[in-house]
């Protein structure tokens, strides 16, 4: 029973890692940049939803939609203002820029909302479902359901919409995408918008479980490890990597000495790099020389 | 008649390396024009400069009378210039169908469905593979897909970069035939870059010969075919030793 309980909290935590990892992979696949501010975008999304839902008292659905809309705009803006001038610069410079962006978002959040941790009250705060001894919080159910719905929508978007297929085309062959008339630069901005939406969704879902504060985005590093475990370049891989890390963390917390829980993400990463360096879903081919 | 495409004194660089050194050329509507030349002559760079993948440092590119110099490639595509790049460059993980639909990305009209059927008419071997990821196609099929994808744009001008590269003689013949048919039946003007001079001169109306970044010869293909230099160095009709050492001795084998 205890194992099942751990599994459930591991899955819900893993979904959060998975969603952040999804954002990493999306941006990487499309633009070949790694956005180290992905976790901080989650934090920002959580604060914005806190503003709409709790400070302004909006009903849940409109508040969430407003948050997602605002975050999408923020993602597009970041690409437009910060990243686009960096096209052609060395990857290292872009990396530093996104790390700097993370610092900026944290400082900005601290300035606007303060550094005191806040709790986000949502319709699914507090309630639990019991199956015998098993206790599942509504928030955890919401995380799993929310992740499933989001992933389903993303799948449909990439599979069936013109824009989604164009995003795939731009990430598979940038020059050919240009030649058929796809506005690749605008597509990159939209990919950033989409990643910000995913990050914000993760933020809204995780906020009722773990408090919101400007540093909550630091889970981004574990999510980054999860993305690599999943194969960095595969969307299902990112999600699976997140779940593996989330579940392993819970079990390490119980069965291994203190300290292992927080490092388990990196231990898995190390193990993975030894056993199967290309990740679970190896879709990225080695670059042709 | 006014030229559909006109390049004037175009100079394009890779960083400090000057790849084309003042190229001027004209393509008239309904023509097939070829650009011949050895490896590294700058043929690909000319096409990239036209489609906006590279910006020239000097000179101008005009299309249908308007300056399109240094526009973004997606903008150029919207004007009706479809670039079939060297090495095919399909979207490897998208299906054949999706590749073709992406070719019509700029279009909003209702003719896309019909054009899809048209492409499958021209390339029956693709019709049976609609759902297959393009990366799994053979080289020849990928070349056909790249041309078909360009056709989906309903272009006024098609830029073809060595479509015969790496194909068997039978496929080269097939591609040449398709290019001619698209030109006459679909009224697509063609700018064709080739090392296969025999094929290119066979199907085109006018030809330019490039050498280290410059146009060194231009004439109707009738006359080019009979020019001794061309016969010797591109069609392989004479032993090259006879003429002694020449600047453009460095050239590729003839196919
Ligand atoms: N990416 C690059 N960086 C630097 N120089 C380049 C690059 N691409 C091409 N060049 C140089 O520019 C010149 C023209 O190249 P280009 O590719 O246009 O030739 P080409 O005629 O298309 O040759 P090929 O028949 O081999 O395709 C060559 O001298 C080449 O060395
Ligand atoms: Mg070339």
XYZ file of C-alpha atoms and ligand atoms in Angstrom:
576
model
C 0.000 0.000 0.000
C 2.835 2.320 0.883
C 4.456 1.517 -2.434
C 1.299 2.462 -4.286
C 1.093 5.683 -2.335
C 4.679 6.538 -3.249
C 4.044 5.641 -6.838
C 1.151 8.050 -7.013
C 3.025 10.991 -5.571
C 5.991 10.054 -7.767
C 3.813 10.117 -10.844
C 2.313 13.465 -10.016
C 5.714 14.990 -9.287
C 7.044 13.313 -12.426
C 4.315 14.929 -14.509
C 5.574 18.331 -13.413
C 9.144 17.448 -14.379
C 7.821 15.988 -17.589
C 5.975 19.159 -18.534
C 9.008 21.345 -17.929
C 11.141 18.845 -19.854
C 8.624 19.080 -22.701
C 9.283 22.812 -22.875
C 13.055 22.244 -22.998
C 12.739 19.723 -25.803
C 10.249 21.742 -27.847
C 12.479 24.795 -27.938
C 15.582 22.715 -28.523
C 14.099 20.775 -31.405
C 12.793 23.845 -33.143
C 15.554 26.347 -32.560
C 18.561 24.283 -31.373
C 18.741 26.508 -28.320
C 18.446 25.311 -24.742
C 16.217 27.519 -22.630
C 17.489 27.290 -19.076
C 14.741 29.637 -17.902
C 12.064 27.001 -18.512
C 11.645 26.338 -14.760
C 11.432 30.039 -14.095
C 8.724 30.406 -16.707
C 6.792 27.826 -14.687
C 7.292 29.919 -11.557
C 6.143 33.046 -13.362
C 3.063 31.274 -14.659
C 2.230 30.134 -11.144
C 2.472 33.698 -9.832
C 0.323 35.070 -12.635
C -2.360 32.478 -12.005
C -2.114 33.335 -8.287
C -2.758 36.959 -9.222
C -5.811 36.198 -11.317
C -7.332 33.484 -9.124
C -6.542 34.640 -5.617
C -5.641 38.332 -5.673
C -8.195 39.362 -8.283
C -10.641 36.621 -7.404
C -11.418 35.523 -10.961
C -13.288 32.241 -11.451
C -11.034 29.262 -12.157
C -11.451 28.699 -15.901
C -11.217 32.365 -17.018
C -8.304 32.881 -14.636
C -6.420 29.920 -16.103
C -7.118 30.978 -19.676
C -5.961 34.522 -18.932
C -2.777 33.125 -17.377
C -2.057 30.927 -20.373
C -2.729 33.783 -22.783
C -0.471 36.155 -20.898
C 2.296 33.558 -20.644
C 2.072 32.781 -24.362
C 2.514 36.484 -25.051
C 5.484 36.564 -22.665
C 7.084 33.598 -24.443
C 6.670 35.242 -27.840
C 8.013 38.519 -26.475
C 11.104 36.841 -24.997
C 11.899 35.227 -28.335
C 11.277 38.412 -30.240
C 13.270 40.741 -27.999
C 16.017 38.575 -26.502
C 16.599 35.508 -28.654
C 16.073 36.670 -32.215
C 19.014 39.079 -32.190
C 21.110 36.088 -31.071
C 20.557 34.077 -34.267
C 23.963 33.095 -35.566
C 25.706 33.695 -32.226
C 27.520 30.750 -30.612
C 25.265 28.393 -28.618
C 27.247 29.221 -25.501
C 26.192 32.871 -25.675
C 22.552 31.881 -26.087
C 22.841 29.555 -23.114
C 24.192 32.340 -20.908
C 21.390 34.574 -22.105
C 18.679 32.128 -21.052
C 20.387 31.604 -17.688
C 20.359 35.374 -17.291
C 16.717 35.430 -18.293
C 16.013 33.025 -15.427
C 17.667 35.407 -12.947
C 15.659 38.285 -14.360
C 12.356 36.435 -14.006
C 13.184 35.487 -10.412
C 14.113 39.048 -9.499
C 11.039 40.403 -11.222
C 8.766 37.941 -9.413
C 10.390 38.859 -6.095
C 9.838 42.534 -6.801
C 6.198 42.116 -7.819
C 4.930 39.416 -5.471
C 7.569 39.368 -2.702
C 9.746 36.471 -1.619
C 7.288 35.054 0.901
C 5.944 31.654 -0.216
C 2.293 31.766 -1.260
C -0.312 29.060 -1.512
C -2.521 28.947 -4.564
C -6.142 28.110 -3.737
C -7.867 26.255 -6.571
C -11.115 24.271 -6.770
C -9.094 21.120 -6.189
C -7.187 22.316 -3.149
C -7.465 20.221 -0.040
C -9.872 17.468 -1.061
C -8.868 13.824 -1.053
C -10.109 10.539 -2.415
C -9.685 7.418 -0.300
C -9.431 3.860 -1.498
C -9.085 1.932 1.727
C -5.770 3.068 3.141
C -4.805 4.827 -0.057
C -5.184 8.605 0.059
C -4.994 10.629 -3.118
C -5.144 14.395 -3.000
C -7.312 16.143 -5.584
C -4.309 18.286 -6.449
C -2.332 15.199 -7.414
C -5.174 13.898 -9.516
C -5.418 17.310 -11.148
C -1.725 17.238 -12.037
C -1.990 13.840 -13.692
C -5.253 14.666 -15.487
C -3.971 18.083 -16.508
C -0.756 16.619 -17.903
C -2.667 13.952 -19.805
C -5.017 16.512 -21.337
C -2.189 18.870 -22.219
C -0.151 16.101 -23.850
C -3.198 14.956 -25.785
C -3.784 18.468 -27.086
C -0.136 18.882 -28.005
C -0.222 15.567 -29.859
C -3.313 16.573 -31.829
C -1.821 19.977 -32.535
C 1.382 18.562 -34.015
C -0.359 15.749 -35.835
C -3.262 17.524 -37.462
C -2.926 21.299 -37.615
C -1.195 23.164 -40.403
C 0.745 25.237 -37.888
C 1.790 22.163 -35.905
C 3.067 20.384 -39.000
C 4.848 23.564 -40.079
C 6.569 23.647 -36.667
C 7.770 20.091 -37.227
C 8.913 20.988 -40.729
C 10.869 23.986 -39.457
C 12.582 21.867 -36.838
C 13.414 19.046 -39.256
C 14.845 21.188 -42.033
C 15.031 24.898 -41.469
C 16.237 25.874 -44.929
C 13.649 23.746 -46.723
C 10.990 25.281 -44.478
C 12.086 28.725 -45.588
C 12.016 27.640 -49.235
C 8.393 26.515 -49.060
C 7.463 29.856 -47.540
C 7.096 28.968 -43.863
C 7.921 32.103 -41.855
C 10.501 30.279 -39.755
C 11.293 33.194 -37.454
C 7.642 33.645 -36.569
C 7.380 29.901 -36.009
C 10.250 30.100 -33.499
C 8.404 32.813 -31.595
C 5.271 30.651 -31.536
C 7.298 27.688 -30.248
C 8.441 29.881 -27.372
C 4.834 30.851 -26.775
C 3.819 27.202 -26.707
C 6.627 26.312 -24.303
C 5.578 29.131 -22.012
C 1.997 27.830 -22.059
C 3.202 24.365 -21.076
C 5.391 25.819 -18.328
C 2.481 27.874 -17.013
C 0.212 24.821 -16.993
C 2.809 22.996 -14.917
C 2.980 25.991 -12.599
C -0.779 26.178 -12.101
C -1.000 22.456 -11.428
C 1.929 22.205 -9.043
C 1.225 25.397 -7.099
C -1.520 23.931 -4.880
C 0.891 21.130 -3.834
C 4.127 23.027 -3.343
C 3.998 26.662 -2.398
C 4.757 29.398 -4.916
C 7.913 31.390 -4.425
C 10.422 32.997 -6.795
C 12.853 30.090 -6.406
C 10.398 27.282 -7.198
C 11.735 27.242 -10.767
C 14.890 25.485 -9.586
C 13.152 22.154 -10.264
C 13.965 23.063 -13.860
C 17.397 21.503 -13.400
C 15.883 18.143 -12.498
C 13.534 18.481 -15.440
C 16.542 19.141 -17.631
C 18.076 15.883 -16.405
C 14.760 14.199 -17.149
C 14.776 15.575 -20.690
C 18.228 14.124 -21.308
C 17.177 10.776 -19.849
C 14.282 10.813 -22.292
C 16.544 11.455 -25.256
C 16.433 15.260 -25.553
C 14.633 15.558 -28.814
C 11.675 13.328 -28.200
C 8.477 14.705 -26.691
C 7.224 11.368 -25.319
C 10.764 10.783 -24.069
C 10.683 14.024 -22.096
C 7.477 13.004 -20.403
C 8.732 9.508 -19.651
C 12.042 10.898 -18.368
C 10.080 13.166 -16.054
C 8.026 10.274 -14.712
C 11.121 8.130 -14.108
C 12.844 10.907 -12.200
C 9.718 11.754 -10.224
C 9.057 8.179 -9.169
C 12.708 7.408 -8.414
C 12.875 10.467 -6.200
C 9.988 9.283 -4.043
C 11.423 5.819 -3.566
C 14.924 7.134 -2.918
C 13.458 9.389 -0.248
C 12.039 6.430 1.610
C 14.525 3.649 1.063
C 17.864 5.411 0.733
C 19.766 7.596 3.214
C 18.807 11.237 3.455
C 20.070 13.339 0.559
C 19.535 10.705 -2.103
C 16.071 11.951 -2.942
C 17.317 15.254 -4.219
C 20.259 13.794 -6.105
C 18.419 10.853 -7.602
C 17.628 12.799 -10.777
C 21.330 13.234 -11.459
C 22.170 9.665 -10.478
C 19.651 8.432 -13.016
C 21.120 10.810 -15.537
C 24.629 9.468 -14.889
C 23.418 5.899 -15.105
C 21.636 6.678 -18.340
C 24.683 8.324 -19.846
C 26.662 5.150 -19.130
C 24.101 2.658 -20.323
C 22.395 4.428 -23.205
C 23.904 7.848 -23.849
C 21.409 8.705 -26.576
C 18.501 8.531 -24.126
C 15.406 6.359 -24.103
C 13.904 7.664 -27.307
C 16.877 8.399 -29.477
C 15.373 10.411 -32.307
C 18.180 12.851 -32.760
C 20.592 11.522 -35.284
C 24.197 12.450 -34.908
C 24.868 15.530 -36.975
C 26.359 14.703 -40.318
C 29.821 16.132 -40.680
C 9.600 41.011 -73.617
C 10.743 41.816 -70.080
C 12.821 39.362 -68.118
C 11.007 37.492 -65.341
C 14.221 37.322 -63.344
C 17.206 39.581 -63.668
C 20.465 39.573 -61.726
C 22.804 42.521 -62.081
C 26.415 42.382 -60.925
C 25.639 40.246 -57.919
C 28.475 39.641 -55.456
C 27.911 37.239 -52.578
C 30.328 36.282 -49.813
C 30.744 33.484 -47.305
C 32.314 35.591 -44.571
C 35.469 36.906 -46.221
C 35.266 34.464 -49.151
C 33.804 35.933 -52.297
C 31.793 33.109 -53.822
C 30.288 34.953 -56.790
C 32.007 37.899 -58.376
C 29.581 40.075 -60.253
C 27.111 37.729 -61.894
C 24.480 39.087 -64.257
C 21.858 36.911 -65.869
C 18.324 37.053 -67.234
C 15.544 34.522 -67.340
C 12.611 35.217 -69.650
C 9.100 33.903 -69.006
C 8.414 30.345 -70.173
C 12.097 29.606 -70.683
C 14.277 26.909 -69.259
C 17.641 28.495 -68.522
C 20.612 26.474 -67.310
C 23.674 27.447 -65.399
C 26.588 25.090 -65.987
C 29.888 24.978 -64.206
C 32.362 22.846 -62.301
C 32.396 22.193 -58.568
C 32.699 25.370 -56.567
C 31.944 27.632 -59.523
C 29.269 29.374 -57.471
C 26.110 27.950 -59.020
C 24.434 27.084 -55.714
C 25.357 30.481 -54.340
C 23.603 32.163 -57.266
C 20.390 30.276 -56.503
C 20.661 30.983 -52.775
C 21.094 34.658 -53.493
C 17.975 34.667 -55.662
C 15.814 32.881 -53.101
C 17.080 35.020 -50.241
C 18.909 32.316 -48.294
C 21.990 34.496 -48.742
C 22.202 38.262 -49.073
C 24.441 39.739 -51.751
C 26.901 42.418 -50.773
C 26.560 44.145 -54.125
C 24.208 44.037 -57.079
C 20.502 43.525 -57.435
C 17.965 40.770 -57.994
C 14.740 41.699 -59.753
C 11.729 39.462 -60.157
C 8.833 40.500 -62.369
C 10.258 44.011 -62.375
C 10.450 44.382 -58.566
C 13.665 44.431 -56.554
C 13.738 41.397 -54.256
C 17.370 41.741 -53.226
C 18.081 40.400 -49.718
C 14.475 39.587 -48.798
C 13.833 36.743 -46.388
C 13.438 33.418 -48.225
C 9.868 32.871 -47.028
C 8.927 36.238 -48.525
C 10.565 35.324 -51.816
C 8.667 32.030 -51.860
C 5.428 33.949 -51.414
C 6.207 35.898 -54.582
C 6.198 32.642 -56.550
C 9.803 31.470 -56.578
C 10.169 27.826 -55.555
C 13.683 26.653 -54.736
C 14.457 22.951 -55.059
C 17.737 22.857 -53.149
C 20.819 20.783 -53.775
C 20.604 17.421 -52.044
C 16.781 17.276 -52.098
C 16.185 18.446 -48.501
C 12.822 16.902 -47.793
C 11.259 16.968 -44.308
C 12.457 13.489 -43.296
C 9.960 12.684 -40.519
C 6.897 14.081 -42.259
C 4.949 11.847 -44.618
C 5.043 12.323 -48.381
C 1.570 13.835 -48.192
C 2.553 16.248 -45.430
C 5.683 17.262 -47.323
C 3.571 18.166 -50.330
C 1.023 20.014 -48.212
C 3.829 22.031 -46.664
C 4.782 22.983 -50.212
C 1.432 24.762 -50.385
C 1.965 26.473 -47.025
C 1.667 29.957 -48.510
C -1.558 29.177 -50.331
C -5.085 29.693 -49.092
C -6.965 28.834 -52.297
C -9.109 25.778 -52.821
C -6.884 24.382 -55.562
C -4.487 22.651 -53.188
C -6.311 19.313 -53.259
C -6.337 19.282 -57.021
C -2.663 20.155 -57.188
C -1.889 17.286 -54.835
C -3.483 14.937 -57.366
C -1.585 16.699 -60.128
C 1.733 16.043 -58.387
C 0.824 12.377 -57.943
C -0.025 12.273 -61.655
C 3.399 13.573 -62.556
C 5.108 11.273 -60.029
C 3.118 8.046 -59.888
C 5.823 6.377 -57.830
C 5.046 8.778 -54.964
C 1.330 8.051 -55.092
C 1.750 4.646 -53.503
C 3.844 6.072 -50.653
C 1.624 8.902 -49.421
C 1.804 7.926 -45.764
C 5.472 6.978 -45.727
C 7.951 9.246 -43.926
C 9.931 11.049 -46.622
C 13.235 10.017 -45.058
C 12.529 6.420 -46.083
C 12.149 7.216 -49.790
C 14.896 6.379 -52.281
C 17.119 9.195 -53.506
C 15.260 9.440 -56.794
C 11.896 9.533 -55.068
C 13.141 12.212 -52.682
C 14.189 14.300 -55.669
C 10.740 13.855 -57.168
C 9.179 14.788 -53.845
C 11.298 17.932 -53.655
C 10.197 18.940 -57.156
C 6.584 18.045 -56.399
C 6.719 20.063 -53.195
C 7.995 23.044 -55.157
C 5.185 22.610 -57.684
C 2.644 22.811 -54.828
C 3.597 26.459 -54.447
C 2.221 27.075 -57.966
C 5.438 28.945 -58.712
C 6.100 31.311 -61.571
C 9.766 30.403 -61.383
C 11.392 27.208 -60.180
C 15.045 27.115 -59.139
C 16.462 23.621 -59.521
C 19.857 22.844 -58.007
C 21.434 19.759 -59.605
C 18.303 17.640 -59.704
C 20.192 14.869 -61.510
C 22.883 14.538 -58.862
C 23.452 10.936 -57.835
C 20.666 9.495 -59.964
C 20.851 6.618 -62.426
C 20.816 7.538 -66.149
C 17.262 6.301 -66.433
C 16.131 8.536 -63.550
C 18.067 11.489 -64.934
C 16.134 11.047 -68.135
C 12.862 10.846 -66.222
C 13.597 14.015 -64.247
C 14.620 15.866 -67.411
C 11.348 14.896 -69.010
C 9.363 16.089 -65.999
C 11.161 19.426 -66.011
C 10.255 19.877 -69.665
C 6.659 18.889 -69.102
C 6.252 21.230 -66.133
C 7.663 23.981 -68.308
C 5.277 23.441 -71.203
C 2.183 22.078 -69.461
C 2.245 24.072 -66.210
C 3.956 27.160 -67.650
C 6.661 27.131 -64.988
C 9.784 29.071 -65.901
C 12.902 27.145 -64.881
C 16.360 28.143 -63.785
C 18.314 24.905 -63.793
C 21.756 24.431 -62.272
C 23.535 21.336 -63.528
C 26.858 19.616 -63.833
C 25.223 17.205 -66.206
C 25.698 19.527 -69.165
C 24.416 17.016 -71.671
C 21.043 16.761 -69.978
C 20.820 20.480 -69.248
C 21.675 21.587 -72.795
C 19.233 19.043 -74.165
C 16.220 20.520 -72.396
C 16.958 24.220 -71.978
C 16.667 27.232 -74.238
C 19.494 29.358 -72.977
C 22.622 28.618 -70.974
C 25.234 30.318 -68.848
C 28.607 28.818 -68.028
C 30.210 29.794 -64.732
C 33.793 29.505 -63.653
C 35.161 30.580 -60.230
C 32.313 32.919 -59.455
C 31.911 34.506 -62.875
C 29.835 33.961 -65.966
C 32.357 33.115 -68.690
C 30.009 32.209 -71.511
C 26.348 32.685 -72.339
C 24.403 31.699 -75.396
C 21.443 29.791 -76.711
C 21.785 26.108 -76.009
C 21.916 25.342 -79.713
C 25.096 27.347 -80.031
C 26.515 26.232 -76.686
C 26.189 22.634 -77.781
C 28.344 23.308 -80.816
C 30.927 25.473 -79.011
C 34.193 23.564 -78.950
C 35.048 24.443 -75.339
C 31.735 23.137 -74.165
C 32.041 19.982 -76.225
C 35.462 19.420 -74.863
C 35.056 20.215 -71.197
C 31.440 19.517 -70.438
C 30.294 16.984 -72.972
C 33.543 15.058 -73.108
C 33.689 14.814 -76.853
C 37.426 15.341 -77.214
C 40.497 14.270 -75.354
C 41.352 17.095 -72.993
C 45.099 16.605 -73.403
C 45.011 18.003 -76.906
C 44.380 21.567 -75.786
C 47.067 21.521 -73.135
C 46.717 23.133 -69.708
C 43.650 25.226 -69.119
C 42.285 27.166 -66.222
C 39.115 25.151 -66.103
C 40.803 21.821 -66.348
C 39.607 21.244 -62.816
C 36.162 20.034 -63.555
C 33.984 17.167 -62.721
C 33.583 13.970 -64.685
C 30.897 14.003 -67.307
C 27.832 11.931 -66.923
N 29.412 27.362 -46.386
C 30.478 27.855 -47.067
N 31.463 28.506 -46.414
C 32.520 29.007 -47.090
N 32.680 28.911 -48.406
C 31.738 28.277 -49.108
C 30.581 27.711 -48.486
N 29.818 27.139 -49.430
C 30.462 27.336 -50.585
N 31.606 28.014 -50.407
C 32.562 28.423 -51.448
O 31.881 29.231 -52.371
C 32.233 28.879 -53.694
C 30.988 28.579 -54.504
O 30.294 27.493 -53.944
P 28.941 26.908 -54.538
O 28.408 25.945 -53.561
O 28.071 28.035 -54.936
O 29.476 26.149 -55.826
P 28.682 25.184 -56.811
O 28.944 25.709 -58.165
O 27.280 25.033 -56.399
O 29.471 23.826 -56.640
P 28.917 22.316 -56.663
O 28.846 21.943 -58.100
O 29.967 21.553 -55.941
O 27.609 22.287 -55.982
C 33.160 27.686 -53.585
O 34.471 28.130 -53.835
C 33.039 27.198 -52.178
O 34.304 26.781 -51.704
Mg 26.152 23.472 -55.813
